Amino acid sequence: MATVNHHCLLNLPHIPPPPPINRPKPLLPPSSLPSLSLSRLSSLSASLSLSPATIHKRSPSSSFEREEIESAVDGFFYLLRLSSQHHDVEVTRAVHASFLKLREEKTKLGNALISTYLKLGLPRDALLVFASLSSPSVVSYTALISGFSRLNLEIKALKVFFKMRSEGVVEPNEYTFVAVLNACVRSGRFSLGVQIHGLIVKSGFLDSVFVCNSVMSLYSSGDARKVFDEMPKRDVASWNTLISSLVKEGLFGEAFGLFCEMNRVEEADSFTVSTLLSASDLMRGRELHGRVIRVGLRQELSVSNALIGFYAKYGDVRKVETLYEMMSVRDGFTLTEMITAYMAFGMVDSAVEMFEKIPEKNTISYNALMAGFCRNGFGLKALKLFIEMLLRGVELMDFSLTSAVDACGLVAEKKVSEQVHGFCVKFGCASNPCIQTALLDMCTRCERMTDAEEMFEQWPSNLDSSKATTSMLGGYFRNGLPEKALSLFHRTLKEDKLVLDEVSLTLVLAVCGTLGFGEMGDQIHGYALKGGFFNDVGLGNSLISMYSKCFHFSDAVKVFNTMREHDVVSWNSLISCYILQRNGDEALTLWLRMNKEGIKPDAITLALVISSYRYTESDKISTCRDLFRSTETVYNISPTTEHYTAFVRVLGHWGLLEEAEETVNSMPFHPEVSVLRALLDSCRVHSNASMAKRVAKLILSAKPDNPSEYILKSNIYSASGLWHRSETIREEMRERGYRKHPSRSWIVHGNAIHSFHARDTSHPEEKDVYSGLEILIMECLKAGYEPNTEFVLQEVDELTKKSFLFHHSAKLALTYGILTAKNQREPVRVVKNVMVCGDCHEFYKYVSVVVKREVVLRDSSGFHRFVNGKCSCKDLW
């Protein structure tokens, strides 16, 4: 878990309030040319041979002076074009001042002023000019409506249109209707748009191609097609509007069919190609690329940007880089597309370099980089970028806050998540559906399940709760509460609050796997087959994993063999299945098959294959050693902590403790606790006390980063009798807000989970369980079982230690399983959420003799199969 320095990372209460959310002003990048000024205005006025006195003269006394004023007005138009081009507000205000002093109103100049103010992002000034016009024309109204809509002020735009209609002096023209339809579309006022459509029909403007194209944008593809078919004339924009509508609705086949129709009457332009590229599969995209080259659209900026996005989607990094290098002109969108592409390829450093090249960084470029950090697991970097956005005053959008909240979930720091949550609430964004869902998911990842449950129970009825339900299912699963996840699944399914798709099915299968609830997993598998989801590779991988953990190994293999296609995760899942069974030979056979079929392994594959050598013959250790040393040279994968941990466990398993210790000492980076723990466990198995002391010192000197490391450190102190130090570590753990998931064991019986904690008395059949356990203990003691109190890490007397030991959760669950078993030939199956202790492991061996039953236990190390007093792990786990 990443450690966050709260003082340097987040101090949100002291950050100045950001600009308004969701109402971004137009981006006005400073021009590379010198800006205009009032002094330059005077010189420009002089160049027009008109003095300020003449401009402001109340009544022209001659035709010469009238011509002079007309010439000045023409000059003002020129100045407004320049001020708009160079974003110089002072020049516009100076022209506005001169305009107000003219005796004769010049409506055309007023219209130009309105347009210029709106282009500069100054709607209030534009409204003042409009109000000063004694007789605004249709152009005045249209300019105001269009400009307001462009500035996300759609309601104001519609009010201007209503004012125009109520006064009844000026009739709208085709440009007015286009502007107001655009406002309806942007504000989501469909019913009003339909009324405007009726007015257009009455006004006779359906003959205008320009207006019909806007009407089409109002409707879904079906109704848009009706408008399209009834159009007397069409242009390229007509075809593009309908194609775009089809693509937005995911009707890609129909979009390409329309494109074929279009080719018979119109030549596709850059917009057509760019739109279709976003909807293309690999084959169609390549065909479009070929067409782009043939018809000469290769240098079109929008097309090149779309091609970069297309090849990024299909993972072709070389093509993306080649396209980028061939572009003669690039813009900020190009660089943003490259950031997104590099992040998709996992090339985070290249994405950052591209971001630094952007001269005018805006919200979109920041969002692309922040989302990319989240996608690649760099939550801390994403949070730092978010703070940079706040400090620089960059406009925030919903997507910005959603990424920031997602970053908190990655960092998984409770205090940081509370700060960002408060930030969203303070600035009125917490009710936004996307942000609300992200906040709930963040709470589930930051040890705030109580807050998440409260949010979920208060979820607005007008919002889709399916994503929230999926987040809660994932949260319960991650927080070690699989029974709650299953309960929520059943409840929300009955209440129609959960849409069963690939994501939710995958989550429920993961819960079934964790619980070892194979019967429930079978039902979900059946639903996936009926719902037509089985072609989904991710779902197939989840089924393999679920069956592997539910004692149904042959079903896991069957799922793998019936999948139409596999990815590297599919192979990893099946290798994991064999490792859980401690069947290294089958895992290595599958690894050889991967190599023969040319499947490229990833870092997880190599870690799994290395681990599998623990469960083969000792003479294969040299092959494992060669594989470990070739990860970088042969597979281009740098060894990580996971690879070192796996290799150290293999060496330790076969008693090569000196080589294991040497491997740890020669690591190119500081060994993490997981590597040291692997070596310490090996020392315990082979009773090497001197090396265990050295390794323990290294673990104790390291600063714990997560709950499991705190527990390990505390247990080492407890095992050494240093109870005070052990309690100090646990107190520090509590202060940091960490909590230990308690050790639990459970049995699946009667379609229900029967869970037990150590010394648990909450089960309804508790008396029968404890009575049965007493009998089992007595019989095992007669058979030679000797309790090992070394596994009780508490400062109590010997008698109490034995009492604690006898009532471990694994013993209680096993007893319940024996008492409730109907078929005496079936093995008793027990699941434990952590590694079984040595005493319980020994007890299970004796129970298999006493009751003459096979017992199968799944713990965090894999499966233990106890038959006639022996375990399949050979006492090495």
mmCIF file of C-alpha atoms in Angstrom, residues 775-788 811 814 818 838-855 866-871 875:
data_model
loop_
_atom_site.group_PDB
_atom_site.id
_atom_site.type_symbol
_atom_site.label_atom_id
_atom_site.label_comp_id
_atom_site.label_asym_id
_atom_site.label_seq_id
_atom_site.Cartn_x
_atom_site.Cartn_y
_atom_site.Cartn_z
ATOM 1 C CA ILE A 775 -15.067 -35.672 21.570
ATOM 2 C CA LEU A 776 -12.816 -35.176 18.532
ATOM 3 C CA ILE A 777 -10.020 -33.729 20.673
ATOM 4 C CA MET A 778 -10.245 -36.632 23.141
ATOM 5 C CA GLU A 779 -10.088 -39.186 20.321
ATOM 6 C CA CYS A 780 -7.160 -37.420 18.638
ATOM 7 C CA LEU A 781 -5.274 -37.199 21.947
ATOM 8 C CA LYS A 782 -5.711 -40.958 22.344
ATOM 9 C CA ALA A 783 -4.345 -41.423 18.807
ATOM 10 C CA GLY A 784 -1.187 -39.456 19.665
ATOM 11 C CA TYR A 785 -2.050 -35.818 18.951
ATOM 12 C CA GLU A 786 -0.059 -33.390 21.111
ATOM 13 C CA PRO A 787 -1.156 -29.723 21.232
ATOM 14 C CA ASN A 788 1.632 -27.303 20.265
ATOM 15 C CA LYS A 811 -11.181 -26.896 14.365
ATOM 16 C CA LEU A 814 -14.132 -29.016 10.714
ATOM 17 C CA ILE A 818 -18.308 -33.682 10.188
ATOM 18 C CA GLY A 838 0.869 -25.838 12.515
ATOM 19 C CA ASP A 839 -1.238 -27.212 15.351
ATOM 20 C CA CYS A 840 -4.494 -27.230 13.358
ATOM 21 C CA HIS A 841 -2.647 -28.848 10.451
ATOM 22 C CA GLU A 842 -1.466 -31.626 12.781
ATOM 23 C CA PHE A 843 -4.965 -31.961 14.276
ATOM 24 C CA TYR A 844 -6.505 -32.419 10.797
ATOM 25 C CA LYS A 845 -4.118 -35.288 10.106
ATOM 26 C CA TYR A 846 -5.285 -37.113 13.238
ATOM 27 C CA VAL A 847 -8.966 -36.374 12.513
ATOM 28 C CA SER A 848 -8.636 -38.030 9.073
ATOM 29 C CA VAL A 849 -7.543 -41.188 10.929
ATOM 30 C CA VAL A 850 -10.061 -41.003 13.779
ATOM 31 C CA VAL A 851 -13.192 -40.411 11.627
ATOM 32 C CA LYS A 852 -11.819 -42.374 8.644
ATOM 33 C CA ARG A 853 -12.784 -39.541 6.304
ATOM 34 C CA GLU A 854 -10.900 -37.512 3.735
ATOM 35 C CA VAL A 855 -10.616 -33.865 4.767
ATOM 36 C CA PHE A 866 -5.672 -35.138 4.478
ATOM 37 C CA VAL A 867 -6.014 -38.926 4.074
ATOM 38 C CA ASN A 868 -5.080 -41.561 6.674
ATOM 39 C CA GLY A 869 -2.982 -39.182 8.734
ATOM 40 C CA LYS A 870 -1.008 -37.695 5.835
ATOM 41 C CA CYS A 871 -1.294 -34.365 4.008
ATOM 42 C CA ASP A 875 4.067 -30.812 5.807
#
